[in-house]
Tab-separated table of C-alpha atoms in Angstrom:
chain	number	residue	atom	x	y	z
A	1	MET	CA	7.526	-15.444	-11.709
A	2	VAL	CA	4.912	-16.116	-9.373
A	3	ASP	CA	1.826	-14.150	-9.249
A	4	VAL	CA	1.882	-12.986	-5.635
A	5	LEU	CA	-1.636	-11.378	-4.986
A	6	PRO	CA	-3.453	-14.790	-4.762
A	7	LEU	CA	-1.005	-15.859	-1.865
A	8	VAL	CA	-1.425	-12.650	-0.420
A	9	GLU	CA	-5.223	-12.890	-0.421
A	10	ALA	CA	-4.949	-16.467	0.827
A	11	ARG	CA	-3.099	-15.453	3.550
A	12	LEU	CA	-5.517	-12.261	4.653
A	13	SER	CA	-8.326	-14.940	4.344
A	14	THR	CA	-6.698	-17.410	6.456
A	15	THR	CA	-5.886	-15.095	9.233
A	16	LEU	CA	-8.750	-12.714	9.237
A	17	GLY	CA	-11.666	-14.707	7.472
A	18	GLU	CA	-13.494	-14.305	4.395
A	19	PRO	CA	-13.793	-10.639	3.324
A	20	ASP	CA	-17.259	-9.237	3.446
A	21	ALA	CA	-16.710	-6.433	0.930
A	22	ARG	CA	-14.242	-5.393	-1.585
A	23	ALA	CA	-13.607	-2.343	-3.678
A	24	ALA	CA	-11.014	-1.679	-6.430
A	25	VAL	CA	-9.494	1.497	-7.464
A	26	THR	CA	-7.202	2.143	-10.317
A	27	PHE	CA	-5.127	5.116	-10.830
A	28	LEU	CA	-3.712	6.380	-14.027
A	29	GLY	CA	-0.704	4.639	-14.825
A	30	THR	CA	-0.670	2.024	-11.992
A	31	ASP	CA	-1.959	-1.308	-11.411
A	32	ARG	CA	-5.299	-1.830	-9.535
A	33	ILE	CA	-5.412	-1.648	-5.809
A	34	GLU	CA	-8.208	-3.558	-4.246
A	35	VAL	CA	-9.405	-2.799	-0.385
A	36	LEU	CA	-10.810	-5.813	1.297
A	37	ARG	CA	-13.004	-5.265	4.558
A	38	PHE	CA	-13.166	-8.176	7.297
A	39	GLN	CA	-15.520	-7.809	9.842
A	40	GLU	CA	-14.467	-9.858	13.186
A	41	GLY	CA	-16.655	-8.953	16.451
A	42	ASP	CA	-16.814	-5.199	16.957
A	43	LEU	CA	-13.595	-4.584	14.824
A	44	VAL	CA	-13.488	-3.946	11.104
A	45	ARG	CA	-10.241	-4.525	9.220
A	46	TYR	CA	-9.485	-3.171	6.083
A	47	ALA	CA	-6.570	-4.638	3.962
A	48	THR	CA	-4.980	-3.428	0.618
A	49	LEU	CA	-4.706	-6.108	-2.005
A	50	GLY	CA	-2.351	-4.911	-4.897
A	51	MET	CA	0.425	-3.256	-3.348
A	52	SER	CA	2.864	-6.277	-3.095
A	53	ALA	CA	2.537	-7.412	-6.622
A	54	HIS	CA	5.678	-5.446	-7.469
A	55	PRO	CA	8.794	-4.723	-5.121
A	56	MET	CA	8.962	-1.074	-3.838
A	57	THR	CA	11.801	0.650	-5.202
A	58	ASP	CA	14.050	3.298	-3.923
A	59	PRO	CA	13.225	6.517	-5.548
A	60	ASN	CA	16.948	7.156	-5.975
A	61	ALA	CA	17.401	3.959	-7.821
A	62	MET	CA	18.280	4.185	-11.451
A	63	LEU	CA	16.178	0.963	-12.688
A	64	ALA	CA	13.367	-0.610	-10.568
A	65	ASP	CA	14.200	-4.437	-9.840
A	66	PRO	CA	11.327	-6.266	-10.856
A	67	VAL	CA	12.106	-9.370	-8.531
A	68	GLU	CA	13.963	-8.078	-5.441
A	69	GLY	CA	12.906	-5.327	-3.026
A	70	PRO	CA	10.760	-4.851	-0.154
A	71	ARG	CA	6.752	-6.037	-0.696
A	72	ALA	CA	4.148	-4.976	1.526
A	73	GLU	CA	0.247	-4.547	2.099
A	74	LEU	CA	-1.408	-2.164	4.602
A	75	VAL	CA	-3.862	-3.151	7.201
A	76	LEU	CA	-6.009	-0.656	9.190
A	77	SER	CA	-8.344	-1.753	12.144
A	78	LEU	CA	-11.109	0.079	13.544
A	79	ARG	CA	-13.829	-0.327	15.917
A	80	ALA	CA	-16.966	-0.639	14.079
A	81	GLY	CA	-20.066	1.291	14.259
A	82	ARG	CA	-18.768	4.512	15.627
A	83	ALA	CA	-18.193	6.261	12.395
A	84	ASP	CA	-18.743	5.739	8.582
A	85	THR	CA	-15.184	4.064	8.379
A	86	ASP	CA	-16.259	2.318	4.886
A	87	LYS	CA	-15.311	5.448	3.258
A	88	VAL	CA	-11.900	4.905	4.265
A	89	LEU	CA	-11.578	2.616	0.921
A	90	ARG	CA	-10.355	5.200	-1.423
A	91	PRO	CA	-7.839	7.034	0.702
A	92	LEU	CA	-6.465	3.537	1.615
A	93	ALA	CA	-6.114	2.614	-2.001
A	94	VAL	CA	-4.448	6.018	-2.634
A	95	LEU	CA	-1.777	4.933	0.053
A	96	GLY	CA	-1.787	1.505	-1.472
A	97	ALA	CA	-0.605	2.863	-4.892
A	98	SER	CA	1.765	5.465	-3.239
A	99	PRO	CA	4.896	3.206	-3.963
A	100	GLN	CA	3.763	2.980	-7.790
A	101	VAL	CA	2.647	6.900	-7.991
A	102	GLU	CA	5.168	8.451	-5.680
A	103	GLY	CA	8.179	5.827	-5.873
A	104	VAL	CA	8.104	5.612	-2.112
A	105	VAL	CA	9.181	2.775	0.039
A	106	VAL	CA	6.738	2.598	2.555
A	107	ALA	CA	8.411	1.317	5.884
A	108	PRO	CA	7.541	1.043	9.568
A	109	GLY	CA	7.876	4.451	11.323
A	110	ALA	CA	7.070	6.353	8.090
A	111	SER	CA	3.973	8.804	7.995
A	112	LEU	CA	1.457	8.847	5.283
A	113	ASP	CA	-0.932	11.444	4.808
A	114	VAL	CA	-3.845	11.690	2.209
A	115	GLY	CA	-4.346	15.526	2.693
A	116	GLU	CA	-8.108	15.071	3.614
A	117	PRO	CA	-9.936	13.110	6.487
A	118	LEU	CA	-9.651	9.231	6.220
A	119	TRP	CA	-13.355	9.219	6.211
A	120	PRO	CA	-16.196	11.445	6.590
A	121	GLY	CA	-15.771	13.568	9.858
A	122	ALA	CA	-12.457	11.683	10.823
A	123	PRO	CA	-9.934	13.583	13.139
A	124	PHE	CA	-7.250	11.927	11.083
A	125	THR	CA	-5.543	12.693	7.735
A	126	SER	CA	-2.645	10.706	8.236
A	127	VAL	CA	-1.500	7.492	9.498
A	128	LEU	CA	1.712	6.039	11.120
A	129	VAL	CA	3.020	2.734	9.524
A	130	GLY	CA	3.715	0.412	12.544
A	131	GLU	CA	5.817	-2.869	12.848
A	132	PRO	CA	4.562	-5.914	10.864
A	133	GLY	CA	4.207	-9.490	12.429
A	134	GLY	CA	1.515	-8.862	15.061
A	135	LEU	CA	-1.567	-9.606	13.710
A	136	ILE	CA	-0.707	-11.099	10.065
A	137	GLU	CA	2.509	-13.114	9.852
A	138	ASP	CA	4.667	-12.132	6.687
A	139	LEU	CA	4.108	-14.032	3.803
A	140	ALA	CA	7.277	-15.714	2.378
A	141	LEU	CA	8.189	-16.065	-1.217
A	142	ASP	CA	10.400	-17.761	-3.542
A	143	GLU	CA	13.903	-16.763	-3.439
A	144	PRO	CA	15.301	-14.029	-4.397
A	145	MET	CA	11.860	-12.376	-3.471
A	146	ASP	CA	11.352	-10.548	-0.229
A	147	PRO	CA	8.528	-11.636	1.842
A	148	VAL	CA	5.224	-9.942	1.686
A	149	ARG	CA	4.812	-7.753	4.999
A	150	PHE	CA	1.619	-6.739	6.537
A	151	LEU	CA	1.852	-3.197	7.864
A	152	PRO	CA	-0.678	-1.972	10.543
A	153	LEU	CA	-1.608	1.632	10.053
A	154	LEU	CA	-2.297	3.826	12.930
A	155	PRO	CA	-4.382	7.048	12.270
A	156	MET	CA	-2.678	10.100	13.529
A	157	THR	CA	-4.344	13.546	14.343
A	158	PRO	CA	-2.711	16.457	12.777
A	159	ASN	CA	-1.212	17.600	16.133
A	160	GLU	CA	0.034	14.019	16.944
A	161	ALA	CA	1.627	13.962	13.037
A	162	ALA	CA	3.376	17.214	13.478
A	163	TRP	CA	4.759	16.072	17.110
A	164	LYS	CA	5.729	12.665	15.434
A	165	ARG	CA	7.846	14.891	12.965
A	166	VAL	CA	9.698	16.470	15.818
A	167	HIS	CA	10.207	13.704	18.353
A	168	GLY	CA	9.877	10.564	15.919
A	169	ALA	CA	7.759	7.643	15.641
A	170	GLN	CA	8.978	5.680	18.910
A	171	ALA	CA	8.239	8.924	21.078
A	172	LEU	CA	4.493	8.884	19.825
A	173	GLN	CA	4.088	5.343	20.128
A	174	GLU	CA	5.222	5.440	23.865
A	175	ARG	CA	2.853	8.597	24.372
A	176	TRP	CA	-0.051	6.581	22.960
A	177	LEU	CA	0.824	3.625	25.279
A	178	ALA	CA	1.326	5.756	28.288
A	179	SER	CA	-1.946	7.530	28.014
A	180	GLY	CA	-3.967	3.967	27.248
A	181	THR	CA	-5.008	5.240	23.702
A	182	ASP	CA	-7.503	3.138	21.938
A	183	LEU	CA	-5.737	3.509	18.442
A	184	ARG	CA	-8.697	1.559	16.852
A	185	ASP	CA	-11.140	4.192	18.096
A	186	PRO	CA	-12.321	5.828	14.748
A	187	ALA	CA	-13.465	9.122	16.914
A	188	ARG	CA	-10.815	9.390	19.425
A	189	GLY	CA	-9.089	12.560	20.219
A	190	SER	CA	-5.368	13.662	20.323
A	191	VAL	CA	-3.201	12.276	22.843
A	192	PRO	CA	-1.791	14.792	25.312
A	193	LEU	CA	1.438	16.043	23.797
A	194	ASP	CA	2.706	18.385	26.358
């Protein structure tokens, strides 16, 4: 069985450069989740490392398949210097551990909520999981393993999260696009929702 994490870290470093910081969090009964920080101009990117070590399993499945099933890591991109976003490391690790802890399959269009601000003073407690493949290409693994997908996280205000529950992820993304919302601005307000 191949150790996936060195391959994932190599893909992150090849695409984003060498990380300038990393933190590790271990939750009781789970594998360690690291969060790597990458600086690129006025952007800071945070990526989980550890979520893809095992495939995510449908919570209704009787047994977890140790080989086949979706694998992913999470990537959050923000404008640097506008907020104390480095405190997002623990909430991001919580989200990265959610497949192991809660038995959820994290997929595009899903909402993930940490129940508290993503960083001190953040207007966001949840994120929308975006489509993979834009920033970081999927990492192909040997058959029969699924590729590792790098899923972008888009912070949502509580109003946006509530609106998304009613109207869907696509409608919220269209609203953001129509309003020219800078989803990387850590201090942005909610998009107009009427």
